[in-house]
PDB file of C-alpha atoms in Angstrom:
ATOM      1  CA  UNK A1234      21.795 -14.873 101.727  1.00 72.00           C
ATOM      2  CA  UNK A1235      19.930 -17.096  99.390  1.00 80.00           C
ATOM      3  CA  UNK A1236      21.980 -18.891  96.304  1.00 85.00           C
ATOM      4  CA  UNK A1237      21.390 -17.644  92.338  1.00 87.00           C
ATOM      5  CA  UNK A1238      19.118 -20.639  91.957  1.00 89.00           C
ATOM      6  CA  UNK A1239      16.654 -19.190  94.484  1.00 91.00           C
ATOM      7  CA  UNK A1240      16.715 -15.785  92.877  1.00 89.00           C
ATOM      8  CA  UNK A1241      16.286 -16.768  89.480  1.00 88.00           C
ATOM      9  CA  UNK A1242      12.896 -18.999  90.323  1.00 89.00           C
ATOM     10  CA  UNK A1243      12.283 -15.909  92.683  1.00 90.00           C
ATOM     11  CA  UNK A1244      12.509 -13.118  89.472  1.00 90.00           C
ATOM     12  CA  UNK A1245      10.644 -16.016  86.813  1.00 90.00           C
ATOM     13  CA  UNK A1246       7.574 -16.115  89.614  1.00 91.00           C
ATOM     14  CA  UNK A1247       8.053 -12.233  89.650  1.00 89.00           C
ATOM     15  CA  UNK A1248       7.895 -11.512  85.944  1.00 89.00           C
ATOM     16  CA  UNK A1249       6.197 -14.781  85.050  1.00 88.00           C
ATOM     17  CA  UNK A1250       8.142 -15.930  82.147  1.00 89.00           C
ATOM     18  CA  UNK A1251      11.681 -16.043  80.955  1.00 90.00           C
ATOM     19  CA  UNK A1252      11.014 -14.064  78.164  1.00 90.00           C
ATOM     20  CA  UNK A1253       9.379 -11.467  80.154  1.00 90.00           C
ATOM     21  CA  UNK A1254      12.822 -11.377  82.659  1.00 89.00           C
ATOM     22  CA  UNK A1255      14.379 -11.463  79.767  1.00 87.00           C
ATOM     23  CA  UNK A1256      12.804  -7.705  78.406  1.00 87.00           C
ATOM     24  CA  UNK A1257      13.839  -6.128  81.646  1.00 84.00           C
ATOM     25  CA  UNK A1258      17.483  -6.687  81.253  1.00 81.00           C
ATOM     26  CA  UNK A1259      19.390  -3.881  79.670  1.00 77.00           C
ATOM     27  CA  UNK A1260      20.713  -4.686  76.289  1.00 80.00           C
ATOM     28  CA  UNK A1261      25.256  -4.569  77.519  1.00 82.00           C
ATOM     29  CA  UNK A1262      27.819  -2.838  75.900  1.00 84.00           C
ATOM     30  CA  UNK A1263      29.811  -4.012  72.958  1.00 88.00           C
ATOM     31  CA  UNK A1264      33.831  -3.538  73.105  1.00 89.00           C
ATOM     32  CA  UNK A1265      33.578  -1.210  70.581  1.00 91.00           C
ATOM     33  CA  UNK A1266      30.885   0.758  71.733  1.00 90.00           C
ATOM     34  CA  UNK A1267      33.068   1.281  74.775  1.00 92.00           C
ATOM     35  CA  UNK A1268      36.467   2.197  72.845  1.00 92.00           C
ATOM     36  CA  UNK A1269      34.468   5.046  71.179  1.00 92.00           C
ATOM     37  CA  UNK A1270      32.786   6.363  73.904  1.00 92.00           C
ATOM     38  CA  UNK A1271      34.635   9.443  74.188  1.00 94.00           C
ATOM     39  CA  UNK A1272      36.711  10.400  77.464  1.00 95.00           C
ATOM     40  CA  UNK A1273      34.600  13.479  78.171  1.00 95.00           C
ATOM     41  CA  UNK A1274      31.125  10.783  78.547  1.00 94.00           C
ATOM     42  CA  UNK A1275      33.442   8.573  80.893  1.00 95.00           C
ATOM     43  CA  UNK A1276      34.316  11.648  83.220  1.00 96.00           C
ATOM     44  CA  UNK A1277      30.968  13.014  83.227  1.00 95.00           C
ATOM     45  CA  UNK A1278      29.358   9.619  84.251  1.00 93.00           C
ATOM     46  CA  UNK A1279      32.368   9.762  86.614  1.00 94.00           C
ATOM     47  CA  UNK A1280      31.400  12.991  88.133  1.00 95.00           C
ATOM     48  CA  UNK A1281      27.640  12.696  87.918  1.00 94.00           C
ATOM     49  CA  UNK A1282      27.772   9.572  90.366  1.00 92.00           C
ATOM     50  CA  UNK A1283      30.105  11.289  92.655  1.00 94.00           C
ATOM     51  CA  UNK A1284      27.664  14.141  92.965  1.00 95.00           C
ATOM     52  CA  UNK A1285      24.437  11.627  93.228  1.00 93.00           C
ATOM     53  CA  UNK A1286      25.726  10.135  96.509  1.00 91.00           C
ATOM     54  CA  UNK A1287      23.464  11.112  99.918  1.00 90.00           C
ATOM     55  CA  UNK A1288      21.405  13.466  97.307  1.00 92.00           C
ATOM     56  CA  UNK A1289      18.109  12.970  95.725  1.00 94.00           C
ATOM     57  CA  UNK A1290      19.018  11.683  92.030  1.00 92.00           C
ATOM     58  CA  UNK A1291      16.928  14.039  90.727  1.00 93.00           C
ATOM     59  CA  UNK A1292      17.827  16.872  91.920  1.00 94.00           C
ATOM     60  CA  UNK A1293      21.568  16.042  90.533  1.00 95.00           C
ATOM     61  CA  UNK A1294      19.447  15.367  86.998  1.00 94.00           C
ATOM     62  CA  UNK A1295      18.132  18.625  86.584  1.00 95.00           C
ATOM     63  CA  UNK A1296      21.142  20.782  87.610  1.00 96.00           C
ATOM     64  CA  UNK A1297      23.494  18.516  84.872  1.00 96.00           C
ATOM     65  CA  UNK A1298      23.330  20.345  82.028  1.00 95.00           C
ATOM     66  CA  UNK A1299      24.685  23.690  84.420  1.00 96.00           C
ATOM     67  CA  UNK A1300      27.465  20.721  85.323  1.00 97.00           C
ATOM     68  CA  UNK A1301      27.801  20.260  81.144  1.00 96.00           C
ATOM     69  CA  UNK A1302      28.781  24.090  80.595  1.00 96.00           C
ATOM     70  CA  UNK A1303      30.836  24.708  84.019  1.00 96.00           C
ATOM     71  CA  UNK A1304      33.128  21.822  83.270  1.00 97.00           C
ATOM     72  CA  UNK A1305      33.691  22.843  79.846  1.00 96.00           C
ATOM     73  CA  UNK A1306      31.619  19.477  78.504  1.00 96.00           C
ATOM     74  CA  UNK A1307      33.943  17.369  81.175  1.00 97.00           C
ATOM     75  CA  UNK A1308      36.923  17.643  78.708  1.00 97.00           C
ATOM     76  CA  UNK A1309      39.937  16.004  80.533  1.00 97.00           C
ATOM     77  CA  UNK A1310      42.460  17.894  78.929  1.00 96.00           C
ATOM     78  CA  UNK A1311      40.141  21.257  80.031  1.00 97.00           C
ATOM     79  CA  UNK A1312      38.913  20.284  83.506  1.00 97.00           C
ATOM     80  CA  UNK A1313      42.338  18.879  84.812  1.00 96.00           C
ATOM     81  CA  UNK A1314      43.434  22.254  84.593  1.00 96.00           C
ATOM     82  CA  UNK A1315      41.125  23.961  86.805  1.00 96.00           C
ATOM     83  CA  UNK A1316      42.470  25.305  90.077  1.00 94.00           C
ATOM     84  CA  UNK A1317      41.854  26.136  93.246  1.00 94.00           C
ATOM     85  CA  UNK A1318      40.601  29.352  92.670  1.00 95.00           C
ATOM     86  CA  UNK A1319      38.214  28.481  89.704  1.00 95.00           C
ATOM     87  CA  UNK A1320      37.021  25.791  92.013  1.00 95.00           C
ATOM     88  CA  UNK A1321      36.226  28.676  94.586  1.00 95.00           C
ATOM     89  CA  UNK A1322      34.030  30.816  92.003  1.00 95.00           C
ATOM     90  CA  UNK A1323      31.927  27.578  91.010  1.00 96.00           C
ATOM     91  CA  UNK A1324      31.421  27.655  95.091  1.00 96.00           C
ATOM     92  CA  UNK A1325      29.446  31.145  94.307  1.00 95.00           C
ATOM     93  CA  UNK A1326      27.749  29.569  90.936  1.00 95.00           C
ATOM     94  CA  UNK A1327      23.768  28.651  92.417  1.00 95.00           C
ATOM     95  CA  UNK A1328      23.101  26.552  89.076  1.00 96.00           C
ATOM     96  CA  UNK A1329      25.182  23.322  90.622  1.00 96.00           C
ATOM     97  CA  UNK A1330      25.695  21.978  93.726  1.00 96.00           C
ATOM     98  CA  UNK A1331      28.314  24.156  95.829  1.00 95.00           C
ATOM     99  CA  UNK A1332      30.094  20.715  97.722  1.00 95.00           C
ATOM    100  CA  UNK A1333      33.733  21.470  97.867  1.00 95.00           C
ATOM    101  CA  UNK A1334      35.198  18.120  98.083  1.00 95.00           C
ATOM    102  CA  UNK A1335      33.245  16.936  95.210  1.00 96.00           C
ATOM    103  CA  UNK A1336      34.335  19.690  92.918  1.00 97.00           C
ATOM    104  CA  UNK A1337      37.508  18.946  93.730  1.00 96.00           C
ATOM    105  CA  UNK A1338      37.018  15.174  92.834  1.00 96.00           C
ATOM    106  CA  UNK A1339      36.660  16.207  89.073  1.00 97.00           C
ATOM    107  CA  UNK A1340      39.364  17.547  88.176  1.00 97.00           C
ATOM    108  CA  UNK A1341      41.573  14.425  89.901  1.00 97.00           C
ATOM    109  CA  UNK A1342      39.368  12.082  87.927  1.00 96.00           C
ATOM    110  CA  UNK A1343      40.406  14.314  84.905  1.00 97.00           C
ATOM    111  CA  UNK A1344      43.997  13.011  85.822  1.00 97.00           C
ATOM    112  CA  UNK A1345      42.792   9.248  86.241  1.00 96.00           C
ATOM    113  CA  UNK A1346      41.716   9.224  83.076  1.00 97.00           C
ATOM    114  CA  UNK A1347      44.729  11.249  81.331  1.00 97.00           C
ATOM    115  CA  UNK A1348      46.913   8.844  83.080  1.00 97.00           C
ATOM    116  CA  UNK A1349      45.123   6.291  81.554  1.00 96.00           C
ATOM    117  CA  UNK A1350      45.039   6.837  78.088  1.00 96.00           C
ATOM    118  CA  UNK A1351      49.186   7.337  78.108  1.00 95.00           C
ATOM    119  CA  UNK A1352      49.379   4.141  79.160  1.00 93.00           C
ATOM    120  CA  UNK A1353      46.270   2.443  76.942  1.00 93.00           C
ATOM    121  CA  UNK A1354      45.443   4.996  73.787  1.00 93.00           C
ATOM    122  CA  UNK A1355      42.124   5.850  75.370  1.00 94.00           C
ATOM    123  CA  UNK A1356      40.154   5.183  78.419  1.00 95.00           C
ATOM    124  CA  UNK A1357      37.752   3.558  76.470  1.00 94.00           C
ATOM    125  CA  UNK A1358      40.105   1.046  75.078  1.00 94.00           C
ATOM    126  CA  UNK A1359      41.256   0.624  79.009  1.00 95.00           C
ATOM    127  CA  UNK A1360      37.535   0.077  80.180  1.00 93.00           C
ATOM    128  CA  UNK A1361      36.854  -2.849  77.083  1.00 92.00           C
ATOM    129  CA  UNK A1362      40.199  -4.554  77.555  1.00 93.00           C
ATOM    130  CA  UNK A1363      39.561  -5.359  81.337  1.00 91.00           C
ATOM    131  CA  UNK A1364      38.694  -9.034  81.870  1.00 90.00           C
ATOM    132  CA  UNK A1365      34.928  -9.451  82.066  1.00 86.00           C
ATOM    133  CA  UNK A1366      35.482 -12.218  84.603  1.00 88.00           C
ATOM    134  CA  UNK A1367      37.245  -9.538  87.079  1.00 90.00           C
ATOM    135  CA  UNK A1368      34.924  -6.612  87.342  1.00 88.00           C
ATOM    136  CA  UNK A1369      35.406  -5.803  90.503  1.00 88.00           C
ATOM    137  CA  UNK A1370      39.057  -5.558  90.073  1.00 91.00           C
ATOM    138  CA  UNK A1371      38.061  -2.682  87.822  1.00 91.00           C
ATOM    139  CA  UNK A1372      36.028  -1.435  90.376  1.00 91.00           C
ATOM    140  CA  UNK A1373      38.866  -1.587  93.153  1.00 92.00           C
ATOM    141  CA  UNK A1374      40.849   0.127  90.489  1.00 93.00           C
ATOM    142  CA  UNK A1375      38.523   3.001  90.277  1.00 93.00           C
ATOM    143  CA  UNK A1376      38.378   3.294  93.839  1.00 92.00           C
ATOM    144  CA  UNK A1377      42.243   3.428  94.234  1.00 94.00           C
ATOM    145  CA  UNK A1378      43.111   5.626  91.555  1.00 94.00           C
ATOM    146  CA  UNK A1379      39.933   7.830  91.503  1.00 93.00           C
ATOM    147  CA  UNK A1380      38.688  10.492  93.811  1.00 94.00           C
ATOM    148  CA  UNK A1381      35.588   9.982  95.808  1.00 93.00           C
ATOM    149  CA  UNK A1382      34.732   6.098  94.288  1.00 91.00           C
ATOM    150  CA  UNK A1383      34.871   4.264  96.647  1.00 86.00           C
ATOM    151  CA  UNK A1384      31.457   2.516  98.101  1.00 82.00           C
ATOM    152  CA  UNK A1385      28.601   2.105  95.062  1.00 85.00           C
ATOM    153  CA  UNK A1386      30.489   4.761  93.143  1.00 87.00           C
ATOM    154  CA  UNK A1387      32.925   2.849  90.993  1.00 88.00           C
ATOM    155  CA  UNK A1388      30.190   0.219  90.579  1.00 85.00           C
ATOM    156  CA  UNK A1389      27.387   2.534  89.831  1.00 86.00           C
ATOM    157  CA  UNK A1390      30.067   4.444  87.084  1.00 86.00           C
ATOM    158  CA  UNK A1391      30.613   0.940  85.654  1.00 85.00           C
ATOM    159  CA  UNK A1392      26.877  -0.421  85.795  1.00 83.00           C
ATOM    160  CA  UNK A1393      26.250   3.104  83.383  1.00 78.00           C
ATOM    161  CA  UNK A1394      29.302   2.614  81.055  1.00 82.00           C
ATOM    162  CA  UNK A1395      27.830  -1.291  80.308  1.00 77.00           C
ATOM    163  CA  UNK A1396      24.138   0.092  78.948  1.00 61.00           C
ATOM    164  CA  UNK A1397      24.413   0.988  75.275  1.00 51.00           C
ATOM    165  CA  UNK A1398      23.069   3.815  74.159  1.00 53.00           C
ATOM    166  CA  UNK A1399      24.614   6.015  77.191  1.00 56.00           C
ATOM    167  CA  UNK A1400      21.544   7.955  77.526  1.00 54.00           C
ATOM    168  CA  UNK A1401      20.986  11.260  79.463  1.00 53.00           C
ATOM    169  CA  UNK A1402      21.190  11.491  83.604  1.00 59.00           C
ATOM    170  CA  UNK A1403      17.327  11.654  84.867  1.00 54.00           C
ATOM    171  CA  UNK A1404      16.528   7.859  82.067  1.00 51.00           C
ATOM    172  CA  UNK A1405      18.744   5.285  83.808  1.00 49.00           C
ATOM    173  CA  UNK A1406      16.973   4.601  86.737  1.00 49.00           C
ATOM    174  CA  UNK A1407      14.516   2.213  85.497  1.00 48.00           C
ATOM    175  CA  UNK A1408      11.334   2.417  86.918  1.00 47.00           C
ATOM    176  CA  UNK A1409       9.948  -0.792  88.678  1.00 48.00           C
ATOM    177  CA  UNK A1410       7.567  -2.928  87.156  1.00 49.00           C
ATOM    178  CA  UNK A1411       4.321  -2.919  88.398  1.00 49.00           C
ATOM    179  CA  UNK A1412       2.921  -6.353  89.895  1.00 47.00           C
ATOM    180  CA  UNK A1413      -0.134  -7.667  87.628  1.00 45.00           C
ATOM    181  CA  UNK A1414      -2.528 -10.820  88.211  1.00 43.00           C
ATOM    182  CA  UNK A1415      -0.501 -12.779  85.997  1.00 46.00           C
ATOM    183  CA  UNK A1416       1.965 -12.767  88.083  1.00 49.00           C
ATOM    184  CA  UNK A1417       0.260 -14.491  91.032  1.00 50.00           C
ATOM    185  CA  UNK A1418      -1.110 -17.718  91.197  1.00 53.00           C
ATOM    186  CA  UNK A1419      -4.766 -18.352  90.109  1.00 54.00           C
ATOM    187  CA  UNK A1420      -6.132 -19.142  93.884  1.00 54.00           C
ATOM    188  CA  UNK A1421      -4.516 -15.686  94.926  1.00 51.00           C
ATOM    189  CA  UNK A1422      -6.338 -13.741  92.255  1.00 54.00           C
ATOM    190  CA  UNK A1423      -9.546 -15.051  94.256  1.00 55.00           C
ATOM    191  CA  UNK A1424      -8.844 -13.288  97.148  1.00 51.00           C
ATOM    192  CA  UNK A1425      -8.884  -9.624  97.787  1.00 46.00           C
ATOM    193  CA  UNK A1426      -5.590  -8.131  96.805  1.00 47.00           C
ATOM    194  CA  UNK A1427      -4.881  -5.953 100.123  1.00 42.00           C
ATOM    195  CA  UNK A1428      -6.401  -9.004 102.061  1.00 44.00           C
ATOM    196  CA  UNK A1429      -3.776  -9.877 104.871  1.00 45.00           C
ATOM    197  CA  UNK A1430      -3.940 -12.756 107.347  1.00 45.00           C
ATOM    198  CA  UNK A1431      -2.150 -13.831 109.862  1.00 43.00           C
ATOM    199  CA  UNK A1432      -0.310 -17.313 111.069  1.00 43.00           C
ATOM    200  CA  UNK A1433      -0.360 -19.056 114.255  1.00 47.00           C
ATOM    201  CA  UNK A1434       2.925 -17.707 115.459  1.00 48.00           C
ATOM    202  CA  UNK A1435       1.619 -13.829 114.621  1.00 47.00           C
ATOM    203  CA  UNK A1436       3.705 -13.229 111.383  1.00 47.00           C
ATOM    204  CA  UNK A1437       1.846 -11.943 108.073  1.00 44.00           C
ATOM    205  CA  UNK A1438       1.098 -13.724 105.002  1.00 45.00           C
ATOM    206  CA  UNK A1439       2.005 -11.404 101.704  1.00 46.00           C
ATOM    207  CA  UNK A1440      -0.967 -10.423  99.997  1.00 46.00           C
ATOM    208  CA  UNK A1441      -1.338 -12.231  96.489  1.00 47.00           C
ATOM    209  CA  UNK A1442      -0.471 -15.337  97.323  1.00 49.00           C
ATOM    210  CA  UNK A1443      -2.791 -18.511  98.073  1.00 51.00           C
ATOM    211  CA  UNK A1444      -1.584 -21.125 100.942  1.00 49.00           C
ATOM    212  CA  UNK A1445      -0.386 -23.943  98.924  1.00 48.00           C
ATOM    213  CA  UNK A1446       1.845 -22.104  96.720  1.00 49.00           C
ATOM    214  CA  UNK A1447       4.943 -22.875  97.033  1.00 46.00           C
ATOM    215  CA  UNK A1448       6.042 -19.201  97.154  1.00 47.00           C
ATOM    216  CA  UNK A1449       3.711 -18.695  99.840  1.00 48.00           C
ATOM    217  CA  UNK A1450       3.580 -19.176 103.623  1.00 44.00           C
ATOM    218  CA  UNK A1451       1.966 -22.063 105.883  1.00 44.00           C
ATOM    219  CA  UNK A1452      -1.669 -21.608 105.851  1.00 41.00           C
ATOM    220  CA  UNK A1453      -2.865 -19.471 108.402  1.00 43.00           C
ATOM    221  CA  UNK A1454      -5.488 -21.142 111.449  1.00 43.00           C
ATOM    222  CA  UNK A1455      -6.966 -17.751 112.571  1.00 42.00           C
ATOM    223  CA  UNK A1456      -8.188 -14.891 109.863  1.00 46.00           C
ATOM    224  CA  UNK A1457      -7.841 -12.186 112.763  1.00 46.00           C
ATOM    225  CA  UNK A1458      -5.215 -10.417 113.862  1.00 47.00           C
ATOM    226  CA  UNK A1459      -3.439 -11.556 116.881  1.00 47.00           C
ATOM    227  CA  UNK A1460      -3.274  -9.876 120.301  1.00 48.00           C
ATOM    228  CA  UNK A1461      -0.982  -6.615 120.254  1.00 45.00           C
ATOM    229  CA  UNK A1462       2.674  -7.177 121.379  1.00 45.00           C
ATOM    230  CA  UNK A1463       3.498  -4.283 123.737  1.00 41.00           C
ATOM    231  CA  UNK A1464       6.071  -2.219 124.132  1.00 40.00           C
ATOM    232  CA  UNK A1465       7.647  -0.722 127.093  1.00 40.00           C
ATOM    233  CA  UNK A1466       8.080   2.914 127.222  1.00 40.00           C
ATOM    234  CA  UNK A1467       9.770   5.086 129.433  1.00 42.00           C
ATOM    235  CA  UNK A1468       7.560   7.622 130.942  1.00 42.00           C
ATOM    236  CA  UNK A1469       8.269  11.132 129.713  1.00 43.00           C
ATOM    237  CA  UNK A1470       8.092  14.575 131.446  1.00 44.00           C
ATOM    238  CA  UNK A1471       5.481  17.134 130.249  1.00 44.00           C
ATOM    239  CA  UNK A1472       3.947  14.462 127.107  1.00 44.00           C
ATOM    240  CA  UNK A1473       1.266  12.870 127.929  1.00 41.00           C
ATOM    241  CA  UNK A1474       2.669   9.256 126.854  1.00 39.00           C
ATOM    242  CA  UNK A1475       0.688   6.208 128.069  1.00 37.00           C
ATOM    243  CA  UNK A1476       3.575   3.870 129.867  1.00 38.00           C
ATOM    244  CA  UNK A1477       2.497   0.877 128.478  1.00 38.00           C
ATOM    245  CA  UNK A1478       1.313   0.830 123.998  1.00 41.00           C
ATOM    246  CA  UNK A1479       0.421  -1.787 122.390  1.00 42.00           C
ATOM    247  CA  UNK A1480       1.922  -2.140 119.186  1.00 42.00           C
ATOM    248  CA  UNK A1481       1.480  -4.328 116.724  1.00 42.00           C
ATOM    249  CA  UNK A1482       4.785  -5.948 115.328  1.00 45.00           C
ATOM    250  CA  UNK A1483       3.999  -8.227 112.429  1.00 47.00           C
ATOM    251  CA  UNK A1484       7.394 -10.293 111.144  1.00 48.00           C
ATOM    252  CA  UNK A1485       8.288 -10.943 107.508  1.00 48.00           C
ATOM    253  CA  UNK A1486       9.747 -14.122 106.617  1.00 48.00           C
ATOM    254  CA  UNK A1487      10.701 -15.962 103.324  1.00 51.00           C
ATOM    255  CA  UNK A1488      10.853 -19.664 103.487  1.00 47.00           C
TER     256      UNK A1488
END
């Protein structure tokens, strides 16, 4: 795992300036943004990453404002009060996503956060008071006293809650930025963009990048493709599989 040094020159290369890093960084949370985010926004955020894990984000988008008007807007005081059997008519309800367990997860998250704001006024007051230096403490927290956070979950819930203005599911994924000639270094933009070669030891050089750039890799002695690598395998019944393929197995490595 390379060191914070190494991926800060790594992301300046990337974007090309500091300023230009800079512009990609979401603008964080004040404390009081996050004491008046209501408690219905935190459970909803809660709920909406619980029902984006293993499922395409969005698909979870488009079906949230169904989630909006089943939940009763993700009121705590409404949705901890939801039982069993209401649970088992949303299970009949095509607009959402019919997962048991993670219906069930709401209404326990309801009670997180009720706990919570008899013990701190409001969640939000409970999420701005936690040290900044210990966030994942508040993640562990989440994960212990929540239903269904634990892996990415608490962190992804958290990640949202820190961007200011919350906007709607389907915006926070922030598309990547395309790679322009700027970027690369001048002898690069000389060559052919999808131009590949190879090294002596049969390893590809990343397009873009010239051989005495530091972010690059040793200059390559041969322009053509080495010999295929092959691979062994075992001979199949009723396919007509050739014993022995050649396959060509190029390695990617950062220096």
């Amino acid at each position: 795992m390379h060191d914070y040094k190494w991926l800060n020159e790594y992301c300046l290369n990337r974007f090309g300036s500091a300023a230009a890093l800079e512009a990609q960084l979401p603008t964080p949370a004040s404390d009081d943004y996050l004491r008046a985010l209501s408690a219905d926004r935190y459970l909803s955020t809660l709920a909406l990453r619980v029902f984006r894990a293993g499922l395409k984000h969005s698909l979870v988008d488009a079906k949230w404002p169904a989630f909006e008007q089943v939940f009763f807007g993700f009121d705590p005081e409404k949705v901890v009060l939801m039982g069993a059997e209401h649970l088992e008519r949303l299970m009949q309800d095509t607009r959402i996503i019919r997962h048991l367990g993670k219906l069930k997860s709401v209404p326990r998250n309801a009670q997180m956060i009720l706990d919570v704001q008899k013990q701190h006024g409001s969640f939000g007051a409970f999420i701005a008071d936690w040290p900044v230096h210990d966030i994942t403490g508040l993640w562990q927290y989440l994960a212990k006293h929540g239903n269904q956070m634990g892996g990415l979950s608490a962190r992804a819930s958290c990640a949202w809650w820190a961007r200011t203005p919350l906007s709607p599911p389907g915006t926070w994924s922030r598309p990547s930025m395309p790679r322009t000639s700027s970027t690369r270094c001048p002898a690069a933009n000389a060559t052919k963009p999808w131009c590949r070669k190879y090294s002596t030891n049969g390893s590809t050089r990343a397009a873009g990048h010239c051989a005495s750039c530091r972010q690059c890799w040793p200059t390559p002695s041969i322009t053509e493709p080495p010999a295929p690598r092959h691979h062994f395998l075992p001979e199949t019944t009723g396919r007509k599989t050739s014993l022995l393929m050649p396959v060509l197995q190029p390695k990617l490595t950062i220096s």
